[in-house]
Short mmCIF file of C-alpha atoms in Angstrom, two decimals:
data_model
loop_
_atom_site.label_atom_id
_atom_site.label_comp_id
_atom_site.label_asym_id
_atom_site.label_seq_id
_atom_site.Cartn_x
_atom_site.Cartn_y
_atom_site.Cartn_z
CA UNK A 1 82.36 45.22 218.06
CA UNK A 2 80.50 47.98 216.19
CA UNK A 3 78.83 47.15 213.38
CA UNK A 4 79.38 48.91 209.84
CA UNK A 5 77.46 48.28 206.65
CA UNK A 6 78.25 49.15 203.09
CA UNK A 7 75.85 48.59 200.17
CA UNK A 8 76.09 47.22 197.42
CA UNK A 9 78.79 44.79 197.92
CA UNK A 10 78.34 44.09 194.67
CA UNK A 11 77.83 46.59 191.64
CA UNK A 12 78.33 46.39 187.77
CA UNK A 13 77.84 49.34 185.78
CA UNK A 14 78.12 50.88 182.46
CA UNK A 15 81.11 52.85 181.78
CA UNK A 16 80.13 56.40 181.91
CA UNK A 17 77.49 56.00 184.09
CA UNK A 18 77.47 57.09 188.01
CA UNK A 19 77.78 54.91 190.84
CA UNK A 20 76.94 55.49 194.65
CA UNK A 21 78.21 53.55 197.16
CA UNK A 22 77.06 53.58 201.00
CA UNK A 23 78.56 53.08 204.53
CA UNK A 24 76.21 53.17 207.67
CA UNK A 25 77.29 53.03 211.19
CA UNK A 26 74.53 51.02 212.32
CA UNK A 27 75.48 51.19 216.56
CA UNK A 28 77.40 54.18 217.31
CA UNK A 29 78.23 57.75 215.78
CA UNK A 30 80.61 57.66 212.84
CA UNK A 31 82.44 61.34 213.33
CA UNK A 32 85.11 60.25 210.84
CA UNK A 33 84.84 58.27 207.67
CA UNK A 34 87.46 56.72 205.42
CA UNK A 35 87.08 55.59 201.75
CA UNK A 36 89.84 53.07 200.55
CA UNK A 37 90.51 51.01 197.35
CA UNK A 38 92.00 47.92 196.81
CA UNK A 39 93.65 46.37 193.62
CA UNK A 40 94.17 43.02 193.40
CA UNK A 41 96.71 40.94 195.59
CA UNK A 42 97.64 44.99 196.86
CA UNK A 43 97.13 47.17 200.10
CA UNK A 44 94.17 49.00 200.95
CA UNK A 45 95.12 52.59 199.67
CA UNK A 46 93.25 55.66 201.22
CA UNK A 47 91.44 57.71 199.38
CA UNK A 48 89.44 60.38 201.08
CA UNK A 49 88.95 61.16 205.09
CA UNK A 50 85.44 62.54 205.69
CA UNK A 51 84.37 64.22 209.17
CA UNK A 52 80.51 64.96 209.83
CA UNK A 53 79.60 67.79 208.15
CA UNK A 54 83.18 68.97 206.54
CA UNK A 55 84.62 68.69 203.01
CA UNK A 56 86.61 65.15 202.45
CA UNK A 57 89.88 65.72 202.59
CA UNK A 58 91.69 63.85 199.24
CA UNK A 59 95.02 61.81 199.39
CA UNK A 60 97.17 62.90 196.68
CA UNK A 61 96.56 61.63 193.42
CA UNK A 62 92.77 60.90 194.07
CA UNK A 63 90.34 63.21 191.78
CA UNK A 64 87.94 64.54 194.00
CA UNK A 65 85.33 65.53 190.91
CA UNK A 66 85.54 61.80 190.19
CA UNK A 67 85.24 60.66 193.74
CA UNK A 68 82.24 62.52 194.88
CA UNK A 69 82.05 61.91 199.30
CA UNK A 70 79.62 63.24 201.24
CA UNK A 71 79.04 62.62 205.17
CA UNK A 72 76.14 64.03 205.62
CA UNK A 73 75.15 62.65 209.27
CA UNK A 74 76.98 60.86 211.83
CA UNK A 75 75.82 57.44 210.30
CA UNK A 76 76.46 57.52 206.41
CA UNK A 77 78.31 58.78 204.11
CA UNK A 78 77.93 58.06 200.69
CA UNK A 79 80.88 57.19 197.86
CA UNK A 80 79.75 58.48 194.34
CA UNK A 81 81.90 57.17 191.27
CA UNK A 82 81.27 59.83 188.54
CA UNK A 83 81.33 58.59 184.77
CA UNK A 84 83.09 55.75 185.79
CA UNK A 85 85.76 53.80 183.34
CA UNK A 86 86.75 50.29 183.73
CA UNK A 87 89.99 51.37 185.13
CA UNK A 88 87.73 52.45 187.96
CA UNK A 89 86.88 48.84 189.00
CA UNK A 90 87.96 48.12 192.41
CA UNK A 91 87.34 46.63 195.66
CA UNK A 92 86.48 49.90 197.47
CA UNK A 93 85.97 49.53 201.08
CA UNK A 94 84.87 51.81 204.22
CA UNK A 95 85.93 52.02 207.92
CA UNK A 96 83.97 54.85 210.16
CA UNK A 97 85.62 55.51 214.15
CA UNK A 98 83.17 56.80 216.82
CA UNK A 99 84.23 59.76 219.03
CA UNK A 100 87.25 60.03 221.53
CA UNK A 101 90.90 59.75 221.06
CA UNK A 102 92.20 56.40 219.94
CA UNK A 103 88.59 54.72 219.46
CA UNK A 104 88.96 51.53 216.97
CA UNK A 105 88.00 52.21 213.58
CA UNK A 106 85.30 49.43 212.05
CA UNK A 107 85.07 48.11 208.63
CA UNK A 108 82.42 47.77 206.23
CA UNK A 109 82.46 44.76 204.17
CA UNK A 110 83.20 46.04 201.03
CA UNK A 111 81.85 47.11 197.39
CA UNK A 112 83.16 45.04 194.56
CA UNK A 113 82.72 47.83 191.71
CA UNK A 114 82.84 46.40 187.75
CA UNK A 115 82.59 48.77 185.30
CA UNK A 116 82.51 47.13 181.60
CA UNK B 1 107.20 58.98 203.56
CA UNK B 2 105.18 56.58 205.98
CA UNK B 3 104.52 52.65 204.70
CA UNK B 4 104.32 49.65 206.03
CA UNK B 5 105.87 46.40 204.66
CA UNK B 6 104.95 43.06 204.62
CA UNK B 7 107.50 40.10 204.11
CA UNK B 8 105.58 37.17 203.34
CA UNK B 9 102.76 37.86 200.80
CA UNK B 10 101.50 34.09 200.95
CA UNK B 11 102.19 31.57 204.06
CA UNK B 12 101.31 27.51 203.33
CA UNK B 13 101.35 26.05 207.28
CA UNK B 14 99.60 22.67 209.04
CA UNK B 15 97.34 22.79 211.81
CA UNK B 16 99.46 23.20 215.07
CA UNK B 17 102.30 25.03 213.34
CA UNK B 18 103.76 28.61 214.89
CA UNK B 19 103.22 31.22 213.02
CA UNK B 20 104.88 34.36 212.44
CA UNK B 21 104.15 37.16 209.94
CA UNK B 22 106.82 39.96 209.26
CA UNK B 23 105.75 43.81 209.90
CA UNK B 24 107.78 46.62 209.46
CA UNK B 25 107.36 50.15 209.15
CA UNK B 26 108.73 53.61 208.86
CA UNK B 27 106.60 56.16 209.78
CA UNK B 28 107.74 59.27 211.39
CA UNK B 29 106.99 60.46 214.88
CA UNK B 30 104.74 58.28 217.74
CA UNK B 31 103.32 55.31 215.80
CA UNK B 32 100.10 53.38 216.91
CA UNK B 33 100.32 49.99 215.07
CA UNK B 34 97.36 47.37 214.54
CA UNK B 35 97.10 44.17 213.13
CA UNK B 36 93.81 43.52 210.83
CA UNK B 37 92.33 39.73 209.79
CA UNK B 38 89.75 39.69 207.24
CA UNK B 39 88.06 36.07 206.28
CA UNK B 40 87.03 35.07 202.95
CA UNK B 41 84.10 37.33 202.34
CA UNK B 42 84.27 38.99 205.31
CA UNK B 43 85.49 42.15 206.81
CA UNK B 44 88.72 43.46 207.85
CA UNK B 45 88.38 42.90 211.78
CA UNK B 46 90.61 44.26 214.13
CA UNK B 47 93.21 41.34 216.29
CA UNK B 48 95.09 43.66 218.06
CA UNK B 49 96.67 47.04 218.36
CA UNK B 50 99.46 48.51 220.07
CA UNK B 51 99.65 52.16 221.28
CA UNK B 52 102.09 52.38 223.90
CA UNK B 53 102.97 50.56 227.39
CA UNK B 54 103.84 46.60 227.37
CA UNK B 55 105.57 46.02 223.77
CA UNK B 56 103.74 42.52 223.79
CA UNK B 57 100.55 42.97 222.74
CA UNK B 58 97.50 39.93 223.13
CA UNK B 59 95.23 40.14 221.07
CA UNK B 60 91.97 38.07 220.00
CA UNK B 61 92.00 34.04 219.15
CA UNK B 62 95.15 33.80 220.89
CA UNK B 63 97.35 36.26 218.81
CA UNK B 64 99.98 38.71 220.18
CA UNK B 65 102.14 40.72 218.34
CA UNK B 66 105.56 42.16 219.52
CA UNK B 67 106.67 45.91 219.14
CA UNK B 68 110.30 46.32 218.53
CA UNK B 69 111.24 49.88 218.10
CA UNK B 70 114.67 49.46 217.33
CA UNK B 71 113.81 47.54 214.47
CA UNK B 72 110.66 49.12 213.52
CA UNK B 73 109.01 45.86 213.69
CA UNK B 74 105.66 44.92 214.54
CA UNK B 75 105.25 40.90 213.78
CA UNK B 76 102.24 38.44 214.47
CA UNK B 77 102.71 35.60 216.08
CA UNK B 78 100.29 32.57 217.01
CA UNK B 79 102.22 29.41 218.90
CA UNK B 80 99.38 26.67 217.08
CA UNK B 81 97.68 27.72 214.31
CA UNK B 82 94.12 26.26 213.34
CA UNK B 83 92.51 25.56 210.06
CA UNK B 84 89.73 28.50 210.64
CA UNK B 85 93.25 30.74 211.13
CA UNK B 86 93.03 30.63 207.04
CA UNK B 87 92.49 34.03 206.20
CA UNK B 88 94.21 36.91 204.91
CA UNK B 89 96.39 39.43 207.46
CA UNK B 90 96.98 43.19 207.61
CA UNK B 91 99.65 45.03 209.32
CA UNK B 92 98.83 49.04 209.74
CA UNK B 93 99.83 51.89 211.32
CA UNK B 94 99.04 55.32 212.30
CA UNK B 95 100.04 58.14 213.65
CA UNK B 96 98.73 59.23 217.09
CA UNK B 97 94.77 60.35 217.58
CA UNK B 98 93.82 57.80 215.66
CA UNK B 99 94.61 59.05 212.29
CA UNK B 100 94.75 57.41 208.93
CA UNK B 101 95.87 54.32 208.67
CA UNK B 102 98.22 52.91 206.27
CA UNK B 103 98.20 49.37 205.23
CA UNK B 104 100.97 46.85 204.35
CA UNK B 105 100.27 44.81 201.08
CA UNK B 106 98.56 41.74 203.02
CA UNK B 107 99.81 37.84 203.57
CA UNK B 108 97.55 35.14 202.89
CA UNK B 109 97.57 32.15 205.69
CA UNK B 110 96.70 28.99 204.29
CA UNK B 111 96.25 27.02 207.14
CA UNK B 112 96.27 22.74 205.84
CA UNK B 113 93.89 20.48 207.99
#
């Protein structure tokens, strides 16, 4: 299958400090991006849906200031964590689908985010 | 409000057991439903999805999954299950077009040698 990569799968950061986390489609044209989080021993829960070249639109709940997305091009987009807290550390993870009705969406491994 | 539910949050079988894992959902309208593995320290990777047509779906390393709309139930199901089955599962579900998906909360398969 298609091959997704988010970087860093690991970060640990400073509370109050920024974070930026990536997802590439690295074979095929991402036209829509999600952004989830996952808490420990819970679901994935959505946070954003990105298109190419739109505004992300937010689930409810989700601060978009906080959550800065951009998807800039058809093969990244880019997660930002703005002056992030430690209740901000997650397991947040990206999936990107290609064009055409009912196409698979593809997984990135993951970003393991610490804030202390 | 559309979720999906998952029964068993961790599963304890031997090699060559059956398996099944309990889906449901509630989601309103034409649902496309999937079924998501992810390895330890890998990614979430599809098994198999079900959009409309034959209610049994196959899917990959010898997993199907049946679609029972009158009980809004989409369960796994492997007949002999293999150590490198050890992993955790994902039941999800969409509306049609491919939107978001929502996830259920996730069993972990612990699959004894």
């Amino acid at each position: 299958g298609a091959v997704v990569s988010q970087h860093p799968s690991r970060v640990i950061c400073k509370s109050g400090t920024s974070v930026k986390i990536e997802c590439r489609s690295l074979d095929f044209q991402a036209t829509t991006m999600f952004w989830y989080r996952q808490f420990p021993k819970q679901s994935l829960m959505l946070m954003a849906t990105s298109n190419e070249g739109s505004k992300a639109t937010y689930e409810q709940g989700v601060e978009k200031d906080k959550f800065l997305i951009n998807h800039a091009s058809l093969t990244l987009s880019t997660l930002t964590v703005t002056s992030a807290h430690p209740e901000d550390s997650s397991f947040y993870i990206c999936s990107a689908r290609g064009q055409g009705a009912g196409t698979e969406a593809f997984f990135g491994q993951g970003t393991r985010l610490t804030v202390v | 409000a559309q979720s999906v539910s998952q029964h068993n949050h961790h599963v304890i079988l031997s090699e060559a057991a059956s398996l099944e894992l309990g889906c449901n959902y509630s989601y309103g309208g034409t649902v496309n439903l999937f079924w998501y593995v992810q390895y330890p320290g890998q990614h979430l990777q599809l098994l198999l999805k079900y959009f409309s047509g034959d209610p049994l779906v196959k899917g990959i390393k010898g997993f199907e999954a049946e679609f029972i709309k009158s009980k809004f139930s989409f369960n796994l199901r492997k007949p002999s299950v293999q150590w490198s089955d050890t992993a955790e599962y994902f039941c999800a579900a969409s509306g049609t077009g491919f939107q978001k998906l929502v996830f259920g909360t996730g069993t972990r398969l612990l699959v004894s040698p």
